[in-house]
mmCIF file of C-alpha atoms in Angstrom:
data_model
loop_
_atom_site.group_PDB
_atom_site.id
_atom_site.type_symbol
_atom_site.label_atom_id
_atom_site.label_comp_id
_atom_site.label_asym_id
_atom_site.label_seq_id
_atom_site.Cartn_x
_atom_site.Cartn_y
_atom_site.Cartn_z
ATOM 1 C CA UNK X 27 -56.455 108.801 117.554
ATOM 2 C CA UNK X 28 -55.199 109.872 120.983
ATOM 3 C CA UNK X 29 -51.735 111.277 121.736
ATOM 4 C CA UNK X 30 -50.408 108.125 123.117
ATOM 5 C CA UNK X 31 -51.315 106.195 119.964
ATOM 6 C CA UNK X 32 -49.771 109.083 117.855
ATOM 7 C CA UNK X 33 -46.700 108.721 119.770
ATOM 8 C CA UNK X 34 -46.445 105.069 119.174
ATOM 9 C CA UNK X 35 -46.940 105.714 115.480
ATOM 10 C CA UNK X 36 -44.279 108.332 115.406
ATOM 11 C CA UNK X 37 -41.806 105.830 117.216
ATOM 12 C CA UNK X 38 -42.382 103.294 114.564
ATOM 13 C CA UNK X 39 -41.547 105.778 111.794
ATOM 14 C CA UNK X 40 -38.224 106.752 113.455
ATOM 15 C CA UNK X 41 -38.900 109.405 116.292
ATOM 16 C CA UNK X 42 -36.674 108.966 119.180
ATOM 17 C CA UNK X 43 -38.850 107.241 122.069
ATOM 18 C CA UNK X 44 -37.959 110.031 124.794
ATOM 19 C CA UNK X 45 -39.241 112.745 122.184
ATOM 20 C CA UNK X 46 -42.308 110.894 120.887
ATOM 21 C CA UNK X 47 -44.951 112.312 123.362
ATOM 22 C CA UNK X 48 -43.829 115.853 122.826
ATOM 23 C CA UNK X 49 -43.714 115.496 119.169
ATOM 24 C CA UNK X 50 -47.327 113.950 119.108
ATOM 25 C CA UNK X 51 -48.595 116.826 121.148
ATOM 26 C CA UNK X 52 -46.871 119.342 118.637
ATOM 27 C CA UNK X 53 -48.172 117.324 115.647
ATOM 28 C CA UNK X 54 -51.734 117.359 117.087
ATOM 29 C CA UNK X 55 -51.703 121.134 117.640
ATOM 30 C CA UNK X 56 -50.212 121.787 114.278
ATOM 31 C CA UNK X 57 -52.719 119.498 112.551
ATOM 32 C CA UNK X 58 -55.664 121.430 114.154
ATOM 33 C CA UNK X 59 -54.246 124.636 113.082
ATOM 34 C CA UNK X 60 -53.488 123.490 109.546
ATOM 35 C CA UNK X 61 -57.172 122.031 109.200
ATOM 36 C CA UNK X 62 -58.625 125.281 110.207
ATOM 37 C CA UNK X 63 -56.394 127.375 107.944
ATOM 38 C CA UNK X 64 -56.702 125.208 104.916
ATOM 39 C CA UNK X 65 -60.275 124.236 105.442
ATOM 40 C CA UNK X 66 -59.336 120.524 105.363
ATOM 41 C CA UNK X 67 -60.148 117.847 107.990
ATOM 42 C CA UNK X 68 -57.991 117.103 111.024
ATOM 43 C CA UNK X 69 -57.349 113.524 109.781
ATOM 44 C CA UNK X 70 -56.051 114.732 106.394
ATOM 45 C CA UNK X 71 -53.829 117.352 107.925
ATOM 46 C CA UNK X 72 -52.495 114.994 110.517
ATOM 47 C CA UNK X 73 -51.650 112.419 107.659
ATOM 48 C CA UNK X 74 -49.830 115.071 105.661
ATOM 49 C CA UNK X 75 -47.659 116.164 108.724
ATOM 50 C CA UNK X 76 -46.952 112.593 109.786
ATOM 51 C CA UNK X 77 -45.883 111.815 106.108
ATOM 52 C CA UNK X 78 -43.518 114.863 106.107
ATOM 53 C CA UNK X 79 -41.909 113.877 109.414
ATOM 54 C CA UNK X 80 -41.411 110.258 108.065
ATOM 55 C CA UNK X 81 -39.575 111.535 105.191
ATOM 56 C CA UNK X 82 -37.328 113.575 107.343
ATOM 57 C CA UNK X 83 -36.455 110.769 109.534
ATOM 58 C CA UNK X 84 -35.850 108.427 106.586
ATOM 59 C CA UNK X 85 -33.541 111.024 105.102
ATOM 60 C CA UNK X 86 -31.773 111.317 108.467
ATOM 61 C CA UNK X 87 -31.292 107.624 108.690
ATOM 62 C CA UNK X 88 -30.007 107.194 105.213
ATOM 63 C CA UNK X 89 -27.425 110.023 105.841
ATOM 64 C CA UNK X 90 -26.217 108.271 109.040
ATOM 65 C CA UNK X 91 -25.485 104.873 107.142
#
């Protein structure tokens, strides 16, 4: 998945569109670091991080209601 695709996924999960490209780049970097540190694959690390971000956006949306 390239950064543009990741940015679109983040937008669908609740990331504000103007911030999605920056967030995608940060997530990509962090997923690579996590994969190396934990000895897991990049895809698994990215999936875990995206899941955490989605939970955060869901909680924020719930509070705003």
